[in-house]
Amino acid sequence: MRYVSTRGAAPALAFDDVLLAGLARDGGLYVPETWPVLTAGDLRSLARADYAETVTRVMAPFVDGTIAEDDLAELVTDAYRGFAHAAVVPLKQLGANQWLMELFHGPTLAFKDLALQVVGRLFDHVLARRGQRVTIVGATSGDTGSAAIEACRDRAAIDIFILYPEGRVSEVQRRQMTTVEAGNVHAIAIKGTFDDCQDMVKAMFNDTAFRDRHNLSAVNSINWARIAAQVAYYVWAAVALGAPARSISFAVPTGNFGNVFAAHAARHMGLPIHSLAIGTNRNDILTRFLETGSLSIGTVEPSLSPSMDIQVSSNFERLLFELFDRDGAALSRAMADFRRDGVLAISPERWQRARDGFVGHRLDDAGTLATIRSVWQSTGEILDPHSAIGVATADACRDDPAVPMVALACAHPAKFPDAVERATGIRPALPGRLSDLLSRPERVVVLPNDLAVVEDFVAARTTRQELPA
Ligand SMILES: *Cc1c(COP(=O)(O)O)cnc(C)c1O
């Protein structure tokens, strides 16, 4: 399996190189050259597989040739050992043919653990084989930082530095980053905004000498390995609910379009998906695109579902690549125009193809609170704000009551206790394994919004590269 860049001007790479590269050198995102196929027979045989086996079978053709299948099986099994639910990804029935897929039983209580726990181990495996190390740097406004830290902690070949805006993440989110006892983990509070943090990370990558000296790498949501790992839970849910004999619909709360693109990939591979519904909050560039055929940037407005407060969804470029019939040069020009003008209009024919693949729904904060309240009153289930957008989207976009509809629950309610308390009067408690989070000692350094200071800090704390013997 080779991967090609959506901008058409970077070399095709194998999985292990795509894993370590993240973004392609031409600024594009890597996508598989062809889609692996899951036959009806494959799906039937998965009916007896547990979650880790399902992930291994789904990922094997993506990893193809770069990691032995036994090694893949071992690291995937290890990745899900720390999940708090025996099923890893349990399905709960909410109503007639209506389901909730709980993706928050991992160490940091959000769906990002499902992919990142695997990706951290993939990095370690590939780096150990090559005798290399990497320094992962990232900026976070909340969930991604803690999931990346948990994925990389104590991994021999990785040092990880996560920048977050001081005072601008929730207490739970901050403590999930600052209370990790691992020598290779560095949480850095920056005196600035999330954009300042992100700009500094970009500047470190653009400082070629610094980047090469420390072998900088990233585990952000454009990394193909994350998508590949996420395909598995769509297959898992569909098989549990009757695939290949039945088609299934999914409703996916969406920010960077990574999660729902994994569903789209599963459909390409042959999973019988009836419809894919995209849920957005007031930052609704994707729903507006489906309504108008034009992608136009607005300003990011804070909402009760902060992990979806995004205007430019980085993974959307992978769908555009398909709509542009895989013409990387044409997409590259369109993306340059989009950067300049903030607008990307596509032809009516391409817009229709997008609408054949996806439906969309937007929910404001009042609707989010009302959904949390009504689902709690009618089922006893307490949703976090992101999951509430998934459930409301499932309700709004359902077109055939005979087709099972699965809404994705992307975070544990205790991660967003203020919104949940406003909606229900109940302050959700952290699960047992995190119940002492608020009393654990914190380890954090506060640095100014100053690139030179941050680079010096990273340089001083990065484990030296082993010189080849
Ligand atoms: C990251 C995140 C999202 C958005 O997912 P994308 O893959 O960026 O679309 C939604 N909900 C929660 C809780 C998240 O952490």
Short mmCIF file of C-alpha atoms and ligand atoms in Angstrom, two decimals:
data_model
loop_
_atom_site.label_atom_id
_atom_site.label_comp_id
_atom_site.label_asym_id
_atom_site.label_seq_id
_atom_site.Cartn_x
_atom_site.Cartn_y
_atom_site.Cartn_z
CA MET A 1 0.00 0.00 0.00
CA ARG A 2 1.35 3.41 -1.02
CA TYR A 3 0.03 6.80 0.03
CA VAL A 4 -0.22 9.87 -2.19
CA SER A 5 -0.44 13.53 -1.24
CA THR A 6 -3.65 15.50 -1.84
CA ARG A 7 -1.52 18.29 -3.39
CA GLY A 8 0.07 15.93 -5.92
CA ALA A 9 3.65 17.16 -5.57
CA ALA A 10 5.18 15.00 -2.81
CA PRO A 11 6.59 11.50 -3.25
CA ALA A 12 4.29 8.52 -2.63
CA LEU A 13 5.27 6.85 0.65
CA ALA A 14 4.72 3.60 2.53
CA PHE A 15 2.77 3.49 5.80
CA ASP A 16 5.74 3.81 8.18
CA ASP A 17 7.02 6.93 6.42
CA VAL A 18 3.53 8.45 6.32
CA LEU A 19 3.22 7.74 10.05
CA LEU A 20 6.37 9.68 10.91
CA ALA A 21 5.89 12.43 8.30
CA GLY A 22 2.34 13.50 9.26
CA LEU A 23 1.90 16.30 6.72
CA ALA A 24 3.26 15.74 3.19
CA ARG A 25 6.18 17.91 2.04
CA ASP A 26 3.98 19.76 -0.47
CA GLY A 27 1.62 20.78 2.34
CA GLY A 28 -0.92 18.08 1.42
CA LEU A 29 -2.38 15.19 3.39
CA TYR A 30 -1.60 11.57 2.63
CA VAL A 31 -4.37 9.25 1.42
CA PRO A 32 -4.15 5.62 0.30
CA GLU A 33 -3.50 5.17 -3.41
CA THR A 34 -6.34 2.60 -3.54
CA TRP A 35 -8.89 1.51 -0.95
CA PRO A 36 -8.48 -1.90 0.69
CA VAL A 37 -11.60 -4.07 0.35
CA LEU A 38 -13.66 -5.62 3.13
CA THR A 39 -15.78 -8.33 1.49
CA ALA A 40 -19.09 -9.56 2.87
CA GLY A 41 -17.19 -12.69 3.95
CA ASP A 42 -14.63 -10.56 5.82
CA LEU A 43 -17.42 -8.73 7.63
CA ARG A 44 -19.19 -11.99 8.54
CA SER A 45 -15.96 -13.40 9.98
CA LEU A 46 -15.51 -10.25 12.11
CA ALA A 47 -18.76 -11.07 13.93
CA ARG A 48 -16.72 -13.33 16.21
CA ALA A 49 -13.77 -10.96 16.69
CA ASP A 50 -13.15 -8.85 19.80
CA TYR A 51 -12.35 -5.16 19.49
CA ALA A 52 -8.55 -5.49 19.25
CA GLU A 53 -8.87 -8.23 16.61
CA THR A 54 -11.24 -6.02 14.63
CA VAL A 55 -8.76 -3.13 14.71
CA THR A 56 -5.90 -5.39 13.66
CA ARG A 57 -7.86 -6.82 10.73
CA VAL A 58 -9.03 -3.38 9.59
CA MET A 59 -5.57 -1.80 9.89
CA ALA A 60 -3.55 -4.65 8.40
CA PRO A 61 -4.05 -3.67 4.73
CA PHE A 62 -3.19 -0.02 5.55
CA VAL A 63 0.01 -1.05 7.33
CA ASP A 64 0.69 -3.58 4.57
CA GLY A 65 4.26 -4.85 4.53
CA THR A 66 5.70 -2.22 6.89
CA ILE A 67 4.83 -3.94 10.18
CA ALA A 68 4.41 -7.70 10.62
CA GLU A 69 0.79 -8.66 11.37
CA ASP A 70 1.80 -10.40 14.62
CA ASP A 71 3.55 -7.25 15.82
CA LEU A 72 0.53 -5.16 14.83
CA ALA A 73 -1.81 -7.51 16.71
CA GLU A 74 0.38 -7.34 19.79
CA LEU A 75 0.62 -3.57 19.94
CA VAL A 76 -3.08 -3.09 19.19
CA THR A 77 -4.03 -5.53 21.96
CA ASP A 78 -1.74 -3.67 24.34
CA ALA A 79 -3.22 -0.31 23.28
CA TYR A 80 -6.73 -1.23 24.44
CA ARG A 81 -5.70 -3.05 27.61
CA GLY A 82 -6.05 0.16 29.63
CA PHE A 83 -9.63 0.89 28.58
CA ALA A 84 -12.15 0.85 31.36
CA HIS A 85 -14.92 -1.07 29.59
CA ALA A 86 -14.53 -4.77 28.73
CA ALA A 87 -16.03 -4.17 25.27
CA VAL A 88 -13.62 -1.20 24.69
CA VAL A 89 -16.32 0.45 22.52
CA PRO A 90 -19.74 -0.44 23.97
CA LEU A 91 -22.97 0.17 22.07
CA LYS A 92 -25.96 1.34 24.09
CA GLN A 93 -29.50 1.31 22.82
CA LEU A 94 -31.18 4.71 23.14
CA GLY A 95 -34.43 4.03 21.31
CA ALA A 96 -36.00 1.93 18.55
CA ASN A 97 -33.10 1.14 16.21
CA GLN A 98 -31.18 4.02 17.76
CA TRP A 99 -27.79 3.50 19.31
CA LEU A 100 -25.01 5.31 21.09
CA MET A 101 -21.42 4.22 20.43
CA GLU A 102 -19.38 5.09 23.52
CA LEU A 103 -15.87 6.11 22.52
CA PHE A 104 -14.78 7.58 25.85
CA HIS A 105 -13.56 4.65 27.94
CA GLY A 106 -9.88 5.32 27.26
CA PRO A 107 -7.37 6.99 29.60
CA THR A 108 -8.32 10.62 28.75
CA LEU A 109 -12.09 10.10 28.37
CA ALA A 110 -12.40 11.17 24.71
CA PHE A 111 -12.49 9.26 21.42
CA LYS A 112 -8.99 10.41 20.47
CA ASP A 113 -7.59 7.68 22.74
CA LEU A 114 -8.94 4.98 20.39
CA ALA A 115 -6.49 6.06 17.69
CA LEU A 116 -3.69 7.68 19.67
CA GLN A 117 -3.09 4.72 21.99
CA VAL A 118 -2.31 2.73 18.86
CA VAL A 119 -0.36 5.53 17.15
CA GLY A 120 2.01 6.05 20.12
CA ARG A 121 2.90 2.36 20.01
CA LEU A 122 3.28 2.42 16.21
CA PHE A 123 5.76 5.31 16.55
CA ASP A 124 7.77 3.44 19.16
CA HIS A 125 7.81 0.25 17.09
CA VAL A 126 8.92 1.92 13.86
CA LEU A 127 11.49 4.15 15.60
CA ALA A 128 13.01 1.27 17.57
CA ARG A 129 13.47 -0.68 14.37
CA ARG A 130 15.18 2.29 12.73
CA GLY A 131 17.25 3.17 15.78
CA GLN A 132 15.77 6.68 15.78
CA ARG A 133 14.06 8.98 18.24
CA VAL A 134 11.57 11.79 17.72
CA THR A 135 10.56 14.88 19.61
CA ILE A 136 6.83 15.40 19.35
CA VAL A 137 5.63 18.96 19.75
CA GLY A 138 2.00 20.00 19.67
CA ALA A 139 -0.39 22.75 20.66
CA THR A 140 -3.71 21.99 22.28
CA SER A 141 -6.84 23.81 23.29
CA GLY A 142 -7.96 20.81 25.31
CA ASP A 143 -8.53 17.17 24.41
CA THR A 144 -5.79 16.43 21.91
CA GLY A 145 -2.92 17.33 24.22
CA SER A 146 -3.85 14.94 26.99
CA ALA A 147 -4.62 12.11 24.55
CA ALA A 148 -1.23 12.62 22.87
CA ILE A 149 0.55 12.72 26.23
CA GLU A 150 -1.11 9.51 27.41
CA ALA A 151 -0.22 7.86 24.09
CA CYS A 152 3.47 8.83 24.29
CA ARG A 153 4.23 8.64 28.02
CA ASP A 154 7.11 6.31 28.88
CA ARG A 155 7.67 5.41 25.20
CA ALA A 156 11.41 4.87 24.85
CA ALA A 157 11.89 6.58 21.47
CA ILE A 158 9.74 9.68 22.11
CA ASP A 159 9.97 12.97 24.00
CA ILE A 160 6.73 14.94 23.95
CA PHE A 161 6.15 18.67 24.55
CA ILE A 162 2.59 20.01 24.61
CA LEU A 163 1.90 23.74 24.64
CA TYR A 164 -1.39 25.00 25.99
CA PRO A 165 -2.65 28.53 26.73
CA GLU A 166 -2.23 29.24 30.44
CA GLY A 167 -5.58 29.66 32.18
CA ARG A 168 -7.59 28.88 29.06
CA VAL A 169 -8.19 25.14 29.33
CA SER A 170 -10.54 23.53 31.83
CA GLU A 171 -9.17 22.24 35.13
CA VAL A 172 -9.78 18.61 34.16
CA GLN A 173 -8.09 19.12 30.81
CA ARG A 174 -5.09 20.88 32.41
CA ARG A 175 -4.65 18.26 35.10
CA GLN A 176 -4.83 15.45 32.55
CA MET A 177 -1.70 16.99 31.02
CA THR A 178 0.15 18.15 34.13
CA THR A 179 -0.24 15.19 36.48
CA VAL A 180 1.35 12.54 34.24
CA GLU A 181 4.40 11.10 35.98
CA ALA A 182 6.67 10.33 33.05
CA GLY A 183 10.12 11.74 32.39
CA ASN A 184 9.53 12.11 28.65
CA VAL A 185 6.38 14.22 29.06
CA HIS A 186 6.50 18.03 29.23
CA ALA A 187 3.36 20.14 29.62
CA ILE A 188 4.12 23.80 28.90
CA ALA A 189 1.68 26.57 29.85
CA ILE A 190 2.22 29.50 27.52
CA LYS A 191 1.40 33.07 28.50
CA GLY A 192 -0.80 33.57 25.45
CA THR A 193 -3.74 32.21 23.48
CA PHE A 194 -4.23 28.89 21.71
CA ASP A 195 -3.32 30.61 18.44
CA ASP A 196 -0.03 31.78 19.99
CA CYS A 197 0.71 28.16 20.97
CA GLN A 198 -0.13 26.90 17.50
CA ASP A 199 1.94 29.62 15.84
CA MET A 200 4.94 28.67 17.98
CA VAL A 201 4.62 25.01 17.05
CA LYS A 202 4.46 25.98 13.37
CA ALA A 203 7.49 28.22 13.83
CA MET A 204 9.46 25.34 15.40
CA PHE A 205 8.65 23.16 12.37
CA ASN A 206 9.65 26.01 10.03
CA ASP A 207 12.99 26.43 11.84
CA THR A 208 14.67 23.75 9.72
CA ALA A 209 17.88 23.56 11.75
CA PHE A 210 15.89 23.11 14.97
CA ARG A 211 13.50 20.65 13.37
CA ASP A 212 16.27 18.46 12.01
CA ARG A 213 18.44 18.61 15.13
CA HIS A 214 15.59 17.31 17.30
CA ASN A 215 13.80 15.20 14.71
CA LEU A 216 10.48 17.01 15.32
CA SER A 217 7.30 15.11 14.64
CA ALA A 218 3.56 15.52 15.24
CA VAL A 219 0.59 13.34 16.08
CA ASN A 220 -2.14 15.78 15.03
CA SER A 221 -5.38 14.72 13.41
CA ILE A 222 -4.06 14.80 9.83
CA ASN A 223 -1.87 11.76 10.57
CA TRP A 224 -3.23 8.94 8.40
CA ALA A 225 -2.55 6.31 11.05
CA ARG A 226 -5.16 7.97 13.28
CA ILE A 227 -7.80 7.71 10.55
CA ALA A 228 -6.89 4.08 9.86
CA ALA A 229 -7.37 3.17 13.53
CA GLN A 230 -10.71 5.01 13.64
CA VAL A 231 -12.13 3.12 10.64
CA ALA A 232 -12.28 0.10 12.93
CA TYR A 233 -15.03 1.31 15.25
CA TYR A 234 -17.40 1.91 12.37
CA VAL A 235 -16.78 -1.63 11.19
CA TRP A 236 -17.20 -2.90 14.75
CA ALA A 237 -20.56 -1.18 15.26
CA ALA A 238 -21.91 -2.10 11.83
CA VAL A 239 -21.00 -5.77 12.27
CA ALA A 240 -22.57 -5.81 15.73
CA LEU A 241 -25.81 -4.38 14.27
CA GLY A 242 -26.12 -6.74 11.33
CA ALA A 243 -23.64 -5.85 8.56
CA PRO A 244 -23.15 -7.10 5.91
CA ALA A 245 -26.83 -8.14 5.79
CA ARG A 246 -28.01 -4.70 6.96
CA SER A 247 -26.89 -1.15 6.20
CA ILE A 248 -26.16 1.20 9.10
CA SER A 249 -26.24 5.01 9.45
CA PHE A 250 -23.92 7.07 11.64
CA ALA A 251 -24.18 10.56 13.11
CA VAL A 252 -20.79 12.10 13.85
CA PRO A 253 -20.07 15.32 15.80
CA THR A 254 -17.44 17.00 13.68
CA GLY A 255 -14.56 19.44 14.09
CA ASN A 256 -11.52 18.63 11.96
CA PHE A 257 -13.49 16.09 9.87
CA GLY A 258 -11.11 13.28 10.93
CA ASN A 259 -13.65 11.11 12.70
CA VAL A 260 -16.28 11.27 9.97
CA PHE A 261 -13.67 10.83 7.24
CA ALA A 262 -12.82 7.49 8.86
CA ALA A 263 -16.49 6.51 8.40
CA HIS A 264 -16.28 7.59 4.79
CA ALA A 265 -13.14 5.45 4.37
CA ALA A 266 -15.02 2.47 5.83
CA ARG A 267 -17.73 3.02 3.21
CA HIS A 268 -15.10 3.07 0.45
CA MET A 269 -13.80 -0.24 1.78
CA GLY A 270 -17.22 -1.86 1.39
CA LEU A 271 -18.93 -1.33 4.74
CA PRO A 272 -22.67 -1.00 4.02
CA ILE A 273 -23.33 2.53 5.27
CA HIS A 274 -26.77 3.97 4.54
CA SER A 275 -26.02 7.60 5.45
CA LEU A 276 -23.39 9.69 7.20
CA ALA A 277 -24.69 12.68 9.15
CA ILE A 278 -22.28 15.45 10.14
CA GLY A 279 -23.14 17.37 13.32
CA THR A 280 -21.70 20.83 13.92
CA ASN A 281 -22.16 23.52 16.55
CA ARG A 282 -22.48 27.22 15.63
CA ASN A 283 -19.10 26.92 13.88
CA ASP A 284 -20.93 25.44 10.93
CA ILE A 285 -18.65 25.78 7.90
CA LEU A 286 -19.30 22.13 6.97
CA THR A 287 -23.10 22.26 7.22
CA ARG A 288 -23.06 25.52 5.25
CA PHE A 289 -20.92 23.80 2.61
CA LEU A 290 -23.52 21.06 2.21
CA GLU A 291 -26.29 23.68 2.03
CA THR A 292 -24.59 26.00 -0.47
CA GLY A 293 -21.75 24.18 -2.25
CA SER A 294 -19.33 26.84 -1.06
CA LEU A 295 -16.77 26.52 1.70
CA SER A 296 -16.45 29.92 3.37
CA ILE A 297 -14.52 30.69 6.54
CA GLY A 298 -16.26 32.51 9.38
CA THR A 299 -14.78 33.53 12.71
CA VAL A 300 -14.44 30.88 15.40
CA GLU A 301 -17.05 31.42 18.11
CA PRO A 302 -16.71 29.70 21.48
CA SER A 303 -19.41 27.12 22.22
CA LEU A 304 -20.30 24.48 24.80
CA SER A 305 -18.58 21.90 22.56
CA PRO A 306 -15.08 23.42 22.36
CA SER A 307 -13.48 20.47 20.56
CA MET A 308 -15.65 21.37 17.57
CA ASP A 309 -14.90 25.11 17.61
CA ILE A 310 -13.08 24.96 14.31
CA GLN A 311 -13.59 26.78 11.03
CA VAL A 312 -11.04 25.20 8.72
CA SER A 313 -11.41 21.42 9.09
CA SER A 314 -8.00 20.10 8.12
CA ASN A 315 -9.17 16.62 7.09
CA PHE A 316 -11.80 18.02 4.76
CA GLU A 317 -9.04 18.32 2.17
CA ARG A 318 -9.12 14.52 1.87
CA LEU A 319 -12.75 14.67 0.72
CA LEU A 320 -12.03 17.59 -1.59
CA PHE A 321 -9.26 15.49 -3.18
CA GLU A 322 -11.92 12.95 -4.16
CA LEU A 323 -14.35 15.61 -5.35
CA PHE A 324 -11.50 16.97 -7.52
CA ASP A 325 -11.12 13.46 -8.98
CA ARG A 326 -7.71 13.13 -7.29
CA ASP A 327 -6.24 16.00 -9.30
CA GLY A 328 -3.66 17.23 -6.77
CA ALA A 329 -2.52 20.18 -8.88
CA ALA A 330 -6.07 21.51 -9.25
CA LEU A 331 -6.76 21.05 -5.53
CA SER A 332 -3.49 22.76 -4.68
CA ARG A 333 -4.60 25.84 -6.66
CA ALA A 334 -8.06 25.74 -5.07
CA MET A 335 -6.53 25.55 -1.57
CA ALA A 336 -4.26 28.53 -2.32
CA ASP A 337 -7.33 30.52 -3.42
CA PHE A 338 -9.16 29.40 -0.29
CA ARG A 339 -6.28 30.62 1.91
CA ARG A 340 -6.29 33.96 0.11
CA ASP A 341 -10.03 34.62 -0.23
CA GLY A 342 -11.51 32.49 2.51
CA VAL A 343 -13.91 30.98 -0.04
CA LEU A 344 -13.82 27.77 -2.07
CA ALA A 345 -16.74 27.22 -4.42
CA ILE A 346 -17.09 23.92 -6.26
CA SER A 347 -19.03 22.93 -9.35
CA PRO A 348 -22.70 21.90 -9.00
CA GLU A 349 -21.75 18.35 -10.04
CA ARG A 350 -19.13 18.06 -7.26
CA TRP A 351 -21.49 19.64 -4.73
CA GLN A 352 -24.11 17.03 -5.62
CA ARG A 353 -21.55 14.25 -5.06
CA ALA A 354 -20.76 15.69 -1.63
CA ARG A 355 -24.50 15.73 -0.82
CA ASP A 356 -24.86 12.14 -1.99
CA GLY A 357 -22.26 11.17 0.64
CA PHE A 358 -23.19 13.32 3.61
CA VAL A 359 -26.05 15.13 5.29
CA GLY A 360 -25.51 17.85 7.88
CA HIS A 361 -27.15 19.37 10.93
CA ARG A 362 -26.18 22.26 13.19
CA LEU A 363 -27.08 22.73 16.84
CA ASP A 364 -26.55 25.87 18.92
CA ASP A 365 -25.75 25.90 22.64
CA ALA A 366 -29.42 26.10 23.67
CA GLY A 367 -30.20 23.06 21.50
CA THR A 368 -27.21 21.24 22.98
CA LEU A 369 -28.42 21.82 26.54
CA ALA A 370 -32.00 20.85 25.57
CA THR A 371 -30.73 17.59 24.03
CA ILE A 372 -28.66 16.70 27.11
CA ARG A 373 -31.76 17.33 29.25
CA SER A 374 -34.25 15.44 27.10
CA VAL A 375 -32.03 12.37 26.55
CA TRP A 376 -31.35 12.25 30.28
CA GLN A 377 -35.08 12.52 31.08
CA SER A 378 -36.17 9.92 28.55
CA THR A 379 -33.35 7.38 28.88
CA GLY A 380 -31.33 8.21 32.02
CA GLU A 381 -28.23 8.56 29.83
CA ILE A 382 -26.03 11.60 30.52
CA LEU A 383 -24.37 12.97 27.38
CA ASP A 384 -21.46 15.38 27.11
CA PRO A 385 -22.14 18.43 24.84
CA HIS A 386 -20.31 16.93 21.82
CA SER A 387 -22.20 13.65 22.12
CA ALA A 388 -25.45 15.61 22.43
CA ILE A 389 -24.78 17.14 19.01
CA GLY A 390 -24.30 13.61 17.69
CA VAL A 391 -27.64 12.45 19.09
CA ALA A 392 -29.55 15.53 17.90
CA THR A 393 -28.00 15.08 14.45
CA ALA A 394 -29.05 11.42 14.42
CA ASP A 395 -32.64 12.46 15.22
CA ALA A 396 -32.73 15.25 12.65
CA CYS A 397 -31.16 13.30 9.79
CA ARG A 398 -32.87 9.96 10.20
CA ASP A 399 -34.69 9.07 6.97
CA ASP A 400 -35.51 5.35 7.35
CA PRO A 401 -36.62 3.97 10.71
CA ALA A 402 -35.70 0.43 9.60
CA VAL A 403 -32.00 1.38 9.32
CA PRO A 404 -30.06 1.32 12.62
CA MET A 405 -28.78 4.82 13.43
CA VAL A 406 -25.63 5.06 15.56
CA ALA A 407 -24.71 8.38 17.21
CA LEU A 408 -21.12 8.73 18.37
CA ALA A 409 -20.49 9.62 22.03
CA CYS A 410 -17.10 11.30 21.75
CA ALA A 411 -16.37 12.36 25.33
CA HIS A 412 -17.27 11.35 28.87
CA PRO A 413 -19.73 13.80 30.49
CA ALA A 414 -17.32 14.43 33.38
CA LYS A 415 -14.96 16.13 30.93
CA PHE A 416 -17.49 18.95 30.49
CA PRO A 417 -19.23 19.01 33.88
CA ASP A 418 -20.37 22.66 33.77
CA ALA A 419 -22.56 22.23 30.68
CA VAL A 420 -23.94 18.93 31.93
CA GLU A 421 -24.80 20.46 35.28
CA ARG A 422 -26.55 23.38 33.58
CA ALA A 423 -28.68 20.95 31.58
CA THR A 424 -29.51 18.37 34.22
CA GLY A 425 -28.63 19.76 37.64
CA ILE A 426 -26.27 16.82 38.05
CA ARG A 427 -22.51 17.29 38.20
CA PRO A 428 -21.10 14.11 36.62
CA ALA A 429 -18.31 12.48 38.62
CA LEU A 430 -15.01 11.42 37.11
CA PRO A 431 -14.75 7.64 36.74
CA GLY A 432 -12.99 5.77 39.54
CA ARG A 433 -9.57 5.58 37.94
CA LEU A 434 -9.44 9.37 37.67
CA SER A 435 -11.28 10.21 40.88
CA ASP A 436 -8.11 11.58 42.52
CA LEU A 437 -7.19 13.70 39.47
CA LEU A 438 -8.03 16.93 41.27
CA SER A 439 -5.63 16.15 44.11
CA ARG A 440 -2.69 14.73 42.15
CA PRO A 441 0.48 16.87 42.15
CA GLU A 442 0.93 18.93 38.99
CA ARG A 443 4.16 19.26 37.03
CA VAL A 444 4.12 22.17 34.61
CA VAL A 445 6.38 24.94 33.45
CA VAL A 446 5.04 28.37 32.53
CA LEU A 447 6.88 30.03 29.66
CA PRO A 448 6.46 33.37 27.91
CA ASN A 449 5.08 33.60 24.37
CA ASP A 450 8.65 33.68 23.04
CA LEU A 451 9.93 31.19 20.47
CA ALA A 452 13.58 31.34 21.54
CA VAL A 453 12.71 30.57 25.17
CA VAL A 454 10.48 27.64 24.20
CA GLU A 455 13.04 26.21 21.77
CA ASP A 456 15.74 26.43 24.47
CA PHE A 457 13.47 24.57 26.87
CA VAL A 458 12.75 21.82 24.34
CA ALA A 459 16.43 21.52 23.40
CA ALA A 460 17.52 21.22 27.02
CA ARG A 461 15.04 18.47 27.81
CA THR A 462 15.13 16.35 24.69
CA THR A 463 16.92 13.04 25.09
CA ARG A 464 20.06 13.02 22.97
CA GLN A 465 19.92 11.04 19.73
CA GLU A 466 22.00 7.89 20.09
CA LEU A 467 24.94 8.12 17.74
CA PRO A 468 25.20 5.10 15.49
CA ALA A 469 27.94 2.69 16.68
C1 LIG B 1 -11.71 16.03 18.69
C2 LIG B 1 -13.13 15.99 19.13
C3 LIG B 1 -14.19 16.19 18.21
C4 LIG B 1 -13.97 16.52 16.76
O1 LIG B 1 -13.47 15.41 16.03
P1 LIG B 1 -12.85 15.57 14.57
O2 LIG B 1 -12.20 14.27 14.25
O3 LIG B 1 -11.87 16.71 14.68
O4 LIG B 1 -13.97 15.88 13.65
C5 LIG B 1 -15.49 16.07 18.70
N1 LIG B 1 -15.73 15.80 19.99
C6 LIG B 1 -14.75 15.61 20.90
C7 LIG B 1 -15.11 15.31 22.32
C8 LIG B 1 -13.40 15.69 20.50
O5 LIG B 1 -12.42 15.51 21.42
#
